[in-house]
Amino acid sequence: MDSQTIQHIARTLATEDDMWTTSTLPSTAQIDSFIDTVRQIVFLPTRDEVIAVTLIVEAIRQLEQLISRGACPDDEATATAHRFAEQLPELRRLLRSDVEAIAERDPAAQSLSEVASCYPGATAMLHHRVAHCLSLLGRPLLARIISERAHSLTGIDIHPSATIGASFAIDHGTGIAVGATARIGHHVMLYQGVTLGAKRFEHDERGRLVDGPRHPIVEDYVTIYSNTSVLGRVCIGHHSVLGGNLWITHDVAPHSQVRQSKPIQHVGFIDGEGI
């Protein structure tokens, strides 16, 4: 291909389109490097302040670069990165509570280090808690990019706007989906395939989707077993247990146990009877 043809292609690609942002999106490697630095801050068992300072400074630098790539002024990027750094002690507390909750509920877990390093639930929550913090700091696109990185790594899809309390445990996790307006309390456990989703979408008078509360509220000390879907703005009361393979579209009272009814058992089929 000659240089003139390449220049023509480049000119076509560089044509401005008002439908698209002109910001430069961060690479996967940059996202992974930033998350890895936060992981070290949160999980490294060190009391060396020099190491901690080094990691915090690096996290601030990496976040500044990620934000500034979105055509954000340097001073604004710096201010946001510093506000994020102020949240690191709380992120550390929440993420360590998540790892402890997973370890306590999984007899196969040999150590907290194993859970933090190997379990997809820990990886998903590391990304989610960072993404949720950035969403609250006014960086929704970066937050969504981080959450989707976790989705691709673990198969766990948690919207960064979802609110999740402390000691949140995920077992296995593949196929979990948590919507943007979901509210999850403390000491909640979800198994693989659980969906906290919307039942339907409201429209305004012009037919446009309305961004209102549409996902479940799950109160404290709730366990939801695999492949159960909880849909709509319903409330699952505290200390409840939802069994597997359920379809829940109504409120569940506190201290409830919901499970599938047992099928009627027939002893054989005679002349078609019982079919």
PDB file of C-alpha atoms in Angstrom:
ATOM      1  CA  MET A   1       0.000   0.000   0.000  1.00  0.00           C
ATOM      2  CA  ASP A   2       1.443   3.358  -0.982  1.00  0.00           C
ATOM      3  CA  SER A   3       1.815   6.328   1.355  1.00  0.00           C
ATOM      4  CA  GLN A   4      -0.874   8.344  -0.414  1.00  0.00           C
ATOM      5  CA  THR A   5      -3.464   5.636   0.212  1.00  0.00           C
ATOM      6  CA  ILE A   6      -2.446   5.386   3.864  1.00  0.00           C
ATOM      7  CA  GLN A   7      -2.712   9.167   4.219  1.00  0.00           C
ATOM      8  CA  HIS A   8      -6.194   9.070   2.695  1.00  0.00           C
ATOM      9  CA  ILE A   9      -7.289   6.400   5.198  1.00  0.00           C
ATOM     10  CA  ALA A  10      -5.829   8.395   8.075  1.00  0.00           C
ATOM     11  CA  ARG A  11      -7.637  11.547   6.932  1.00  0.00           C
ATOM     12  CA  THR A  12     -10.913   9.634   6.748  1.00  0.00           C
ATOM     13  CA  LEU A  13     -10.436   8.213  10.235  1.00  0.00           C
ATOM     14  CA  ALA A  14      -9.523  11.630  11.632  1.00  0.00           C
ATOM     15  CA  THR A  15     -12.762  13.200  10.407  1.00  0.00           C
ATOM     16  CA  GLU A  16     -14.533  14.652  13.404  1.00  0.00           C
ATOM     17  CA  ASP A  17     -17.788  13.004  14.436  1.00  0.00           C
ATOM     18  CA  ASP A  18     -19.899  14.852  16.999  1.00  0.00           C
ATOM     19  CA  MET A  19     -21.410  11.573  18.199  1.00  0.00           C
ATOM     20  CA  TRP A  20     -18.123  10.448  19.689  1.00  0.00           C
ATOM     21  CA  THR A  21     -15.949  11.858  22.425  1.00  0.00           C
ATOM     22  CA  THR A  22     -12.523  13.121  21.423  1.00  0.00           C
ATOM     23  CA  SER A  23     -10.872  11.804  24.581  1.00  0.00           C
ATOM     24  CA  THR A  24      -8.224   9.089  24.405  1.00  0.00           C
ATOM     25  CA  LEU A  25      -9.352   5.961  26.190  1.00  0.00           C
ATOM     26  CA  PRO A  26      -6.920   4.239  28.591  1.00  0.00           C
ATOM     27  CA  SER A  27      -5.387   0.929  27.623  1.00  0.00           C
ATOM     28  CA  THR A  28      -6.076  -2.348  29.405  1.00  0.00           C
ATOM     29  CA  ALA A  29      -2.457  -2.403  30.593  1.00  0.00           C
ATOM     30  CA  GLN A  30      -2.837   1.011  32.247  1.00  0.00           C
ATOM     31  CA  ILE A  31      -6.042  -0.064  34.012  1.00  0.00           C
ATOM     32  CA  ASP A  32      -4.442  -3.310  35.215  1.00  0.00           C
ATOM     33  CA  SER A  33      -1.348  -1.484  36.476  1.00  0.00           C
ATOM     34  CA  PHE A  34      -3.430   0.980  38.505  1.00  0.00           C
ATOM     35  CA  ILE A  35      -5.616  -1.757  39.994  1.00  0.00           C
ATOM     36  CA  ASP A  36      -2.515  -3.798  40.867  1.00  0.00           C
ATOM     37  CA  THR A  37      -1.057  -0.836  42.757  1.00  0.00           C
ATOM     38  CA  VAL A  38      -4.293  -0.441  44.714  1.00  0.00           C
ATOM     39  CA  ARG A  39      -4.257  -4.198  45.387  1.00  0.00           C
ATOM     40  CA  GLN A  40      -0.783  -3.903  46.914  1.00  0.00           C
ATOM     41  CA  ILE A  41      -1.873  -0.980  49.083  1.00  0.00           C
ATOM     42  CA  VAL A  42      -4.913  -2.882  50.317  1.00  0.00           C
ATOM     43  CA  PHE A  43      -3.520  -6.390  50.795  1.00  0.00           C
ATOM     44  CA  LEU A  44       0.250  -6.201  51.339  1.00  0.00           C
ATOM     45  CA  PRO A  45       0.956  -7.121  54.977  1.00  0.00           C
ATOM     46  CA  THR A  46       3.513  -4.393  55.547  1.00  0.00           C
ATOM     47  CA  ARG A  47       3.901  -1.784  58.239  1.00  0.00           C
ATOM     48  CA  ASP A  48       6.654   0.031  56.392  1.00  0.00           C
ATOM     49  CA  GLU A  49       5.475   3.618  55.892  1.00  0.00           C
ATOM     50  CA  VAL A  50       8.120   4.197  53.225  1.00  0.00           C
ATOM     51  CA  ILE A  51       6.663   1.410  51.078  1.00  0.00           C
ATOM     52  CA  ALA A  52       3.143   2.673  51.732  1.00  0.00           C
ATOM     53  CA  VAL A  53       4.083   6.218  50.695  1.00  0.00           C
ATOM     54  CA  THR A  54       5.717   4.912  47.528  1.00  0.00           C
ATOM     55  CA  LEU A  55       2.630   2.923  46.574  1.00  0.00           C
ATOM     56  CA  ILE A  56       0.240   5.793  47.324  1.00  0.00           C
ATOM     57  CA  VAL A  57       2.278   8.227  45.247  1.00  0.00           C
ATOM     58  CA  GLU A  58       2.336   5.719  42.398  1.00  0.00           C
ATOM     59  CA  ALA A  59      -1.428   5.192  42.595  1.00  0.00           C
ATOM     60  CA  ILE A  60      -1.989   8.959  42.459  1.00  0.00           C
ATOM     61  CA  ARG A  61       0.312   9.281  39.455  1.00  0.00           C
ATOM     62  CA  GLN A  62      -1.372   6.423  37.605  1.00  0.00           C
ATOM     63  CA  LEU A  63      -4.856   7.759  38.311  1.00  0.00           C
ATOM     64  CA  GLU A  64      -3.875  11.262  37.185  1.00  0.00           C
ATOM     65  CA  GLN A  65      -2.767   9.797  33.868  1.00  0.00           C
ATOM     66  CA  LEU A  66      -5.949   7.779  33.472  1.00  0.00           C
ATOM     67  CA  ILE A  67      -8.138  10.817  34.154  1.00  0.00           C
ATOM     68  CA  SER A  68      -6.129  13.263  32.060  1.00  0.00           C
ATOM     69  CA  ARG A  69      -6.422  10.941  29.044  1.00  0.00           C
ATOM     70  CA  GLY A  70     -10.103  11.815  29.060  1.00  0.00           C
ATOM     71  CA  ALA A  71      -9.316  15.432  28.068  1.00  0.00           C
ATOM     72  CA  CYS A  72      -9.545  16.545  31.696  1.00  0.00           C
ATOM     73  CA  PRO A  73      -7.462  19.549  32.863  1.00  0.00           C
ATOM     74  CA  ASP A  74      -4.357  18.541  34.792  1.00  0.00           C
ATOM     75  CA  ASP A  75      -5.357  20.356  37.987  1.00  0.00           C
ATOM     76  CA  GLU A  76      -8.759  18.660  37.986  1.00  0.00           C
ATOM     77  CA  ALA A  77      -7.169  15.253  37.422  1.00  0.00           C
ATOM     78  CA  THR A  78      -4.763  15.877  40.301  1.00  0.00           C
ATOM     79  CA  ALA A  79      -7.567  16.953  42.635  1.00  0.00           C
ATOM     80  CA  THR A  80      -9.596  13.850  41.843  1.00  0.00           C
ATOM     81  CA  ALA A  81      -6.591  11.567  42.317  1.00  0.00           C
ATOM     82  CA  HIS A  82      -5.887  13.128  45.714  1.00  0.00           C
ATOM     83  CA  ARG A  83      -9.525  12.706  46.787  1.00  0.00           C
ATOM     84  CA  PHE A  84      -9.315   9.073  45.732  1.00  0.00           C
ATOM     85  CA  ALA A  85      -6.145   8.618  47.814  1.00  0.00           C
ATOM     86  CA  GLU A  86      -8.023   9.926  50.851  1.00  0.00           C
ATOM     87  CA  GLN A  87     -10.474   7.033  50.424  1.00  0.00           C
ATOM     88  CA  LEU A  88      -7.757   4.342  50.484  1.00  0.00           C
ATOM     89  CA  PRO A  89      -8.103   3.549  54.234  1.00  0.00           C
ATOM     90  CA  GLU A  90     -11.851   2.953  53.785  1.00  0.00           C
ATOM     91  CA  LEU A  91     -11.248   0.902  50.640  1.00  0.00           C
ATOM     92  CA  ARG A  92      -8.732  -1.181  52.572  1.00  0.00           C
ATOM     93  CA  ARG A  93     -11.254  -1.775  55.391  1.00  0.00           C
ATOM     94  CA  LEU A  94     -14.065  -2.795  53.022  1.00  0.00           C
ATOM     95  CA  LEU A  95     -11.958  -5.025  50.793  1.00  0.00           C
ATOM     96  CA  ARG A  96     -10.345  -6.822  53.713  1.00  0.00           C
ATOM     97  CA  SER A  97     -13.819  -7.415  55.159  1.00  0.00           C
ATOM     98  CA  ASP A  98     -14.853  -8.949  51.811  1.00  0.00           C
ATOM     99  CA  VAL A  99     -11.856 -11.296  51.778  1.00  0.00           C
ATOM    100  CA  GLU A 100     -12.475 -12.310  55.394  1.00  0.00           C
ATOM    101  CA  ALA A 101     -16.150 -12.994  54.625  1.00  0.00           C
ATOM    102  CA  ILE A 102     -15.242 -15.238  51.687  1.00  0.00           C
ATOM    103  CA  ALA A 103     -12.641 -17.129  53.736  1.00  0.00           C
ATOM    104  CA  GLU A 104     -15.067 -17.655  56.621  1.00  0.00           C
ATOM    105  CA  ARG A 105     -17.736 -19.153  54.345  1.00  0.00           C
ATOM    106  CA  ASP A 106     -15.561 -21.351  52.149  1.00  0.00           C
ATOM    107  CA  PRO A 107     -13.976 -24.385  53.863  1.00  0.00           C
ATOM    108  CA  ALA A 108     -11.712 -24.828  50.827  1.00  0.00           C
ATOM    109  CA  ALA A 109      -9.978 -21.507  51.511  1.00  0.00           C
ATOM    110  CA  GLN A 110      -6.570 -22.131  53.083  1.00  0.00           C
ATOM    111  CA  SER A 111      -5.660 -18.527  53.881  1.00  0.00           C
ATOM    112  CA  LEU A 112      -6.651 -14.904  53.431  1.00  0.00           C
ATOM    113  CA  SER A 113      -3.771 -14.514  51.002  1.00  0.00           C
ATOM    114  CA  GLU A 114      -5.181 -17.287  48.835  1.00  0.00           C
ATOM    115  CA  VAL A 115      -8.580 -15.620  48.734  1.00  0.00           C
ATOM    116  CA  ALA A 116      -7.138 -12.183  47.941  1.00  0.00           C
ATOM    117  CA  SER A 117      -4.875 -13.571  45.222  1.00  0.00           C
ATOM    118  CA  CYS A 118      -6.917 -16.333  43.598  1.00  0.00           C
ATOM    119  CA  TYR A 119     -10.638 -15.937  44.199  1.00  0.00           C
ATOM    120  CA  PRO A 120     -12.656 -14.217  41.450  1.00  0.00           C
ATOM    121  CA  GLY A 121     -14.975 -12.691  44.045  1.00  0.00           C
ATOM    122  CA  ALA A 122     -12.068 -10.828  45.635  1.00  0.00           C
ATOM    123  CA  THR A 123     -10.873  -9.615  42.229  1.00  0.00           C
ATOM    124  CA  ALA A 124     -14.369  -8.474  41.264  1.00  0.00           C
ATOM    125  CA  MET A 125     -14.826  -6.564  44.522  1.00  0.00           C
ATOM    126  CA  LEU A 126     -11.404  -4.911  44.247  1.00  0.00           C
ATOM    127  CA  HIS A 127     -12.423  -3.527  40.869  1.00  0.00           C
ATOM    128  CA  HIS A 128     -15.945  -2.677  42.017  1.00  0.00           C
ATOM    129  CA  ARG A 129     -14.978  -0.778  45.144  1.00  0.00           C
ATOM    130  CA  VAL A 130     -12.393   1.253  43.190  1.00  0.00           C
ATOM    131  CA  ALA A 131     -14.907   1.859  40.390  1.00  0.00           C
ATOM    132  CA  HIS A 132     -17.671   2.833  42.825  1.00  0.00           C
ATOM    133  CA  CYS A 133     -15.358   5.334  44.508  1.00  0.00           C
ATOM    134  CA  LEU A 134     -14.428   6.882  41.149  1.00  0.00           C
ATOM    135  CA  SER A 135     -18.091   7.017  40.162  1.00  0.00           C
ATOM    136  CA  LEU A 136     -18.856   9.020  43.312  1.00  0.00           C
ATOM    137  CA  LEU A 137     -15.921  11.296  42.453  1.00  0.00           C
ATOM    138  CA  GLY A 138     -17.519  12.134  39.116  1.00  0.00           C
ATOM    139  CA  ARG A 139     -15.596   9.761  36.827  1.00  0.00           C
ATOM    140  CA  PRO A 140     -18.350   7.452  35.522  1.00  0.00           C
ATOM    141  CA  LEU A 141     -16.632   6.453  32.270  1.00  0.00           C
ATOM    142  CA  LEU A 142     -13.384   5.426  33.964  1.00  0.00           C
ATOM    143  CA  ALA A 143     -15.418   3.642  36.630  1.00  0.00           C
ATOM    144  CA  ARG A 144     -17.313   1.694  33.974  1.00  0.00           C
ATOM    145  CA  ILE A 145     -14.111   0.765  32.146  1.00  0.00           C
ATOM    146  CA  ILE A 146     -12.704  -0.638  35.409  1.00  0.00           C
ATOM    147  CA  SER A 147     -15.883  -2.585  36.180  1.00  0.00           C
ATOM    148  CA  GLU A 148     -15.965  -4.071  32.697  1.00  0.00           C
ATOM    149  CA  ARG A 149     -12.345  -5.134  33.100  1.00  0.00           C
ATOM    150  CA  ALA A 150     -13.446  -7.149  36.133  1.00  0.00           C
ATOM    151  CA  HIS A 151     -16.336  -8.534  34.103  1.00  0.00           C
ATOM    152  CA  SER A 152     -13.965  -9.826  31.428  1.00  0.00           C
ATOM    153  CA  LEU A 153     -11.568 -11.298  34.008  1.00  0.00           C
ATOM    154  CA  THR A 154     -14.088 -13.003  36.299  1.00  0.00           C
ATOM    155  CA  GLY A 155     -17.461 -13.264  34.563  1.00  0.00           C
ATOM    156  CA  ILE A 156     -18.917 -11.156  37.402  1.00  0.00           C
ATOM    157  CA  ASP A 157     -20.810  -8.074  36.194  1.00  0.00           C
ATOM    158  CA  ILE A 158     -21.330  -5.403  38.871  1.00  0.00           C
ATOM    159  CA  HIS A 159     -22.285  -1.899  37.794  1.00  0.00           C
ATOM    160  CA  PRO A 160     -20.066   0.705  39.496  1.00  0.00           C
ATOM    161  CA  SER A 161     -23.121   2.631  40.733  1.00  0.00           C
ATOM    162  CA  ALA A 162     -24.375  -0.348  42.766  1.00  0.00           C
ATOM    163  CA  THR A 163     -23.983   0.148  46.522  1.00  0.00           C
ATOM    164  CA  ILE A 164     -22.546  -2.801  48.452  1.00  0.00           C
ATOM    165  CA  GLY A 165     -21.956  -2.965  52.197  1.00  0.00           C
ATOM    166  CA  ALA A 166     -19.069  -4.519  54.102  1.00  0.00           C
ATOM    167  CA  SER A 167     -18.255  -8.240  54.338  1.00  0.00           C
ATOM    168  CA  PHE A 168     -19.690  -9.070  50.920  1.00  0.00           C
ATOM    169  CA  ALA A 169     -18.969 -12.666  49.922  1.00  0.00           C
ATOM    170  CA  ILE A 170     -19.093 -14.152  46.428  1.00  0.00           C
ATOM    171  CA  ASP A 171     -18.723 -17.917  46.008  1.00  0.00           C
ATOM    172  CA  HIS A 172     -17.465 -18.993  42.551  1.00  0.00           C
ATOM    173  CA  GLY A 173     -19.193 -15.993  41.008  1.00  0.00           C
ATOM    174  CA  THR A 174     -19.393 -16.730  37.276  1.00  0.00           C
ATOM    175  CA  GLY A 175     -22.544 -15.226  35.810  1.00  0.00           C
ATOM    176  CA  ILE A 176     -23.414 -12.887  38.684  1.00  0.00           C
ATOM    177  CA  ALA A 177     -25.048  -9.661  37.467  1.00  0.00           C
ATOM    178  CA  VAL A 178     -25.793  -6.683  39.719  1.00  0.00           C
ATOM    179  CA  GLY A 179     -27.602  -3.679  38.254  1.00  0.00           C
ATOM    180  CA  ALA A 180     -26.788  -0.005  38.668  1.00  0.00           C
ATOM    181  CA  THR A 181     -29.458   0.882  41.241  1.00  0.00           C
ATOM    182  CA  ALA A 182     -29.077  -2.278  43.354  1.00  0.00           C
ATOM    183  CA  ARG A 183     -28.516  -1.735  47.066  1.00  0.00           C
ATOM    184  CA  ILE A 184     -26.820  -4.523  49.001  1.00  0.00           C
ATOM    185  CA  GLY A 185     -26.361  -4.480  52.762  1.00  0.00           C
ATOM    186  CA  HIS A 186     -23.667  -5.930  55.028  1.00  0.00           C
ATOM    187  CA  HIS A 187     -22.752  -9.626  55.352  1.00  0.00           C
ATOM    188  CA  VAL A 188     -24.506 -10.679  52.133  1.00  0.00           C
ATOM    189  CA  MET A 189     -23.453 -13.749  50.142  1.00  0.00           C
ATOM    190  CA  LEU A 190     -24.171 -14.457  46.475  1.00  0.00           C
ATOM    191  CA  TYR A 191     -23.466 -17.680  44.626  1.00  0.00           C
ATOM    192  CA  GLN A 192     -22.745 -18.084  40.924  1.00  0.00           C
ATOM    193  CA  GLY A 193     -25.404 -17.089  38.416  1.00  0.00           C
ATOM    194  CA  VAL A 194     -27.346 -14.749  40.710  1.00  0.00           C
ATOM    195  CA  THR A 195     -28.993 -11.785  38.996  1.00  0.00           C
ATOM    196  CA  LEU A 196     -30.086  -8.618  40.789  1.00  0.00           C
ATOM    197  CA  GLY A 197     -31.779  -7.072  37.799  1.00  0.00           C
ATOM    198  CA  ALA A 198     -34.611  -4.943  36.513  1.00  0.00           C
ATOM    199  CA  LYS A 199     -38.086  -6.349  35.890  1.00  0.00           C
ATOM    200  CA  ARG A 200     -39.057  -3.707  33.351  1.00  0.00           C
ATOM    201  CA  PHE A 201     -37.920  -0.298  32.139  1.00  0.00           C
ATOM    202  CA  GLU A 202     -40.026   2.821  32.588  1.00  0.00           C
ATOM    203  CA  HIS A 203     -40.332   5.336  29.724  1.00  0.00           C
ATOM    204  CA  ASP A 204     -41.074   9.050  29.792  1.00  0.00           C
ATOM    205  CA  GLU A 205     -43.655  10.821  27.622  1.00  0.00           C
ATOM    206  CA  ARG A 206     -41.189  10.887  24.731  1.00  0.00           C
ATOM    207  CA  GLY A 207     -40.522   7.162  24.899  1.00  0.00           C
ATOM    208  CA  ARG A 208     -37.056   7.519  26.380  1.00  0.00           C
ATOM    209  CA  LEU A 209     -35.852   5.201  29.136  1.00  0.00           C
ATOM    210  CA  VAL A 210     -36.100   6.657  32.654  1.00  0.00           C
ATOM    211  CA  ASP A 211     -33.046   6.155  34.848  1.00  0.00           C
ATOM    212  CA  GLY A 212     -34.757   5.509  38.170  1.00  0.00           C
ATOM    213  CA  PRO A 213     -34.558   2.867  40.939  1.00  0.00           C
ATOM    214  CA  ARG A 214     -35.287  -0.455  39.223  1.00  0.00           C
ATOM    215  CA  HIS A 215     -33.065  -3.050  40.888  1.00  0.00           C
ATOM    216  CA  PRO A 216     -33.469  -4.943  44.178  1.00  0.00           C
ATOM    217  CA  ILE A 217     -32.639  -3.916  47.717  1.00  0.00           C
ATOM    218  CA  VAL A 218     -30.931  -6.740  49.617  1.00  0.00           C
ATOM    219  CA  GLU A 219     -30.740  -6.175  53.350  1.00  0.00           C
ATOM    220  CA  ASP A 220     -28.100  -7.425  55.819  1.00  0.00           C
ATOM    221  CA  TYR A 221     -27.227 -11.109  56.341  1.00  0.00           C
ATOM    222  CA  VAL A 222     -28.943 -12.403  53.202  1.00  0.00           C
ATOM    223  CA  THR A 223     -27.750 -15.460  51.262  1.00  0.00           C
ATOM    224  CA  ILE A 224     -28.841 -16.047  47.662  1.00  0.00           C
ATOM    225  CA  TYR A 225     -27.967 -19.384  46.097  1.00  0.00           C
ATOM    226  CA  SER A 226     -26.974 -20.119  42.517  1.00  0.00           C
ATOM    227  CA  ASN A 227     -28.944 -19.125  39.429  1.00  0.00           C
ATOM    228  CA  THR A 228     -31.628 -17.194  41.303  1.00  0.00           C
ATOM    229  CA  SER A 229     -32.952 -14.004  39.687  1.00  0.00           C
ATOM    230  CA  VAL A 230     -34.323 -11.189  41.834  1.00  0.00           C
ATOM    231  CA  LEU A 231     -35.966  -8.644  39.566  1.00  0.00           C
ATOM    232  CA  GLY A 232     -37.420  -5.183  40.081  1.00  0.00           C
ATOM    233  CA  ARG A 233     -37.344  -2.743  42.990  1.00  0.00           C
ATOM    234  CA  VAL A 234     -38.165  -5.391  45.557  1.00  0.00           C
ATOM    235  CA  CYS A 235     -36.735  -5.763  49.045  1.00  0.00           C
ATOM    236  CA  ILE A 236     -35.194  -8.978  50.352  1.00  0.00           C
ATOM    237  CA  GLY A 237     -35.486  -8.715  54.119  1.00  0.00           C
ATOM    238  CA  HIS A 238     -32.538  -9.205  56.457  1.00  0.00           C
ATOM    239  CA  HIS A 239     -31.434 -12.679  57.559  1.00  0.00           C
ATOM    240  CA  SER A 240     -33.274 -14.319  54.644  1.00  0.00           C
ATOM    241  CA  VAL A 241     -32.136 -17.238  52.495  1.00  0.00           C
ATOM    242  CA  LEU A 242     -33.169 -17.631  48.860  1.00  0.00           C
ATOM    243  CA  GLY A 243     -32.605 -21.084  47.417  1.00  0.00           C
ATOM    244  CA  GLY A 244     -31.259 -21.833  43.966  1.00  0.00           C
ATOM    245  CA  ASN A 245     -33.013 -21.483  40.608  1.00  0.00           C
ATOM    246  CA  LEU A 246     -35.717 -19.105  41.836  1.00  0.00           C
ATOM    247  CA  TRP A 247     -37.463 -16.213  40.097  1.00  0.00           C
ATOM    248  CA  ILE A 248     -38.255 -13.527  42.675  1.00  0.00           C
ATOM    249  CA  THR A 249     -40.334 -10.467  41.701  1.00  0.00           C
ATOM    250  CA  HIS A 250     -41.882  -9.620  45.068  1.00  0.00           C
ATOM    251  CA  ASP A 251     -40.728  -8.484  48.510  1.00  0.00           C
ATOM    252  CA  VAL A 252     -39.442 -11.121  50.891  1.00  0.00           C
ATOM    253  CA  ALA A 253     -39.985 -10.612  54.617  1.00  0.00           C
ATOM    254  CA  PRO A 254     -37.035 -10.674  57.039  1.00  0.00           C
ATOM    255  CA  HIS A 255     -35.936 -14.090  58.352  1.00  0.00           C
ATOM    256  CA  SER A 256     -37.549 -15.872  55.391  1.00  0.00           C
ATOM    257  CA  GLN A 257     -36.459 -19.033  53.624  1.00  0.00           C
ATOM    258  CA  VAL A 258     -37.606 -19.263  50.026  1.00  0.00           C
ATOM    259  CA  ARG A 259     -37.081 -22.423  48.020  1.00  0.00           C
ATOM    260  CA  GLN A 260     -38.656 -24.409  45.213  1.00  0.00           C
ATOM    261  CA  SER A 261     -41.628 -26.597  46.049  1.00  0.00           C
ATOM    262  CA  LYS A 262     -41.051 -30.315  45.792  1.00  0.00           C
ATOM    263  CA  PRO A 263     -42.541 -31.986  42.702  1.00  0.00           C
ATOM    264  CA  ILE A 264     -45.279 -34.588  43.102  1.00  0.00           C
ATOM    265  CA  GLN A 265     -43.761 -38.043  42.881  1.00  0.00           C
ATOM    266  CA  HIS A 266     -45.465 -40.763  40.851  1.00  0.00           C
ATOM    267  CA  VAL A 267     -44.556 -44.400  41.123  1.00  0.00           C
ATOM    268  CA  GLY A 268     -44.331 -45.428  37.474  1.00  0.00           C
ATOM    269  CA  PHE A 269     -46.696 -44.758  34.601  1.00  0.00           C
ATOM    270  CA  ILE A 270     -49.456 -47.279  33.845  1.00  0.00           C
ATOM    271  CA  ASP A 271     -51.490 -46.911  30.685  1.00  0.00           C
ATOM    272  CA  GLY A 272     -50.530 -43.256  30.496  1.00  0.00           C
ATOM    273  CA  GLU A 273     -51.845 -42.481  33.967  1.00  0.00           C
ATOM    274  CA  GLY A 274     -49.785 -39.901  35.840  1.00  0.00           C
ATOM    275  CA  ILE A 275     -48.396 -38.227  32.743  1.00  0.00           C
TER     276      ILE A 275
END
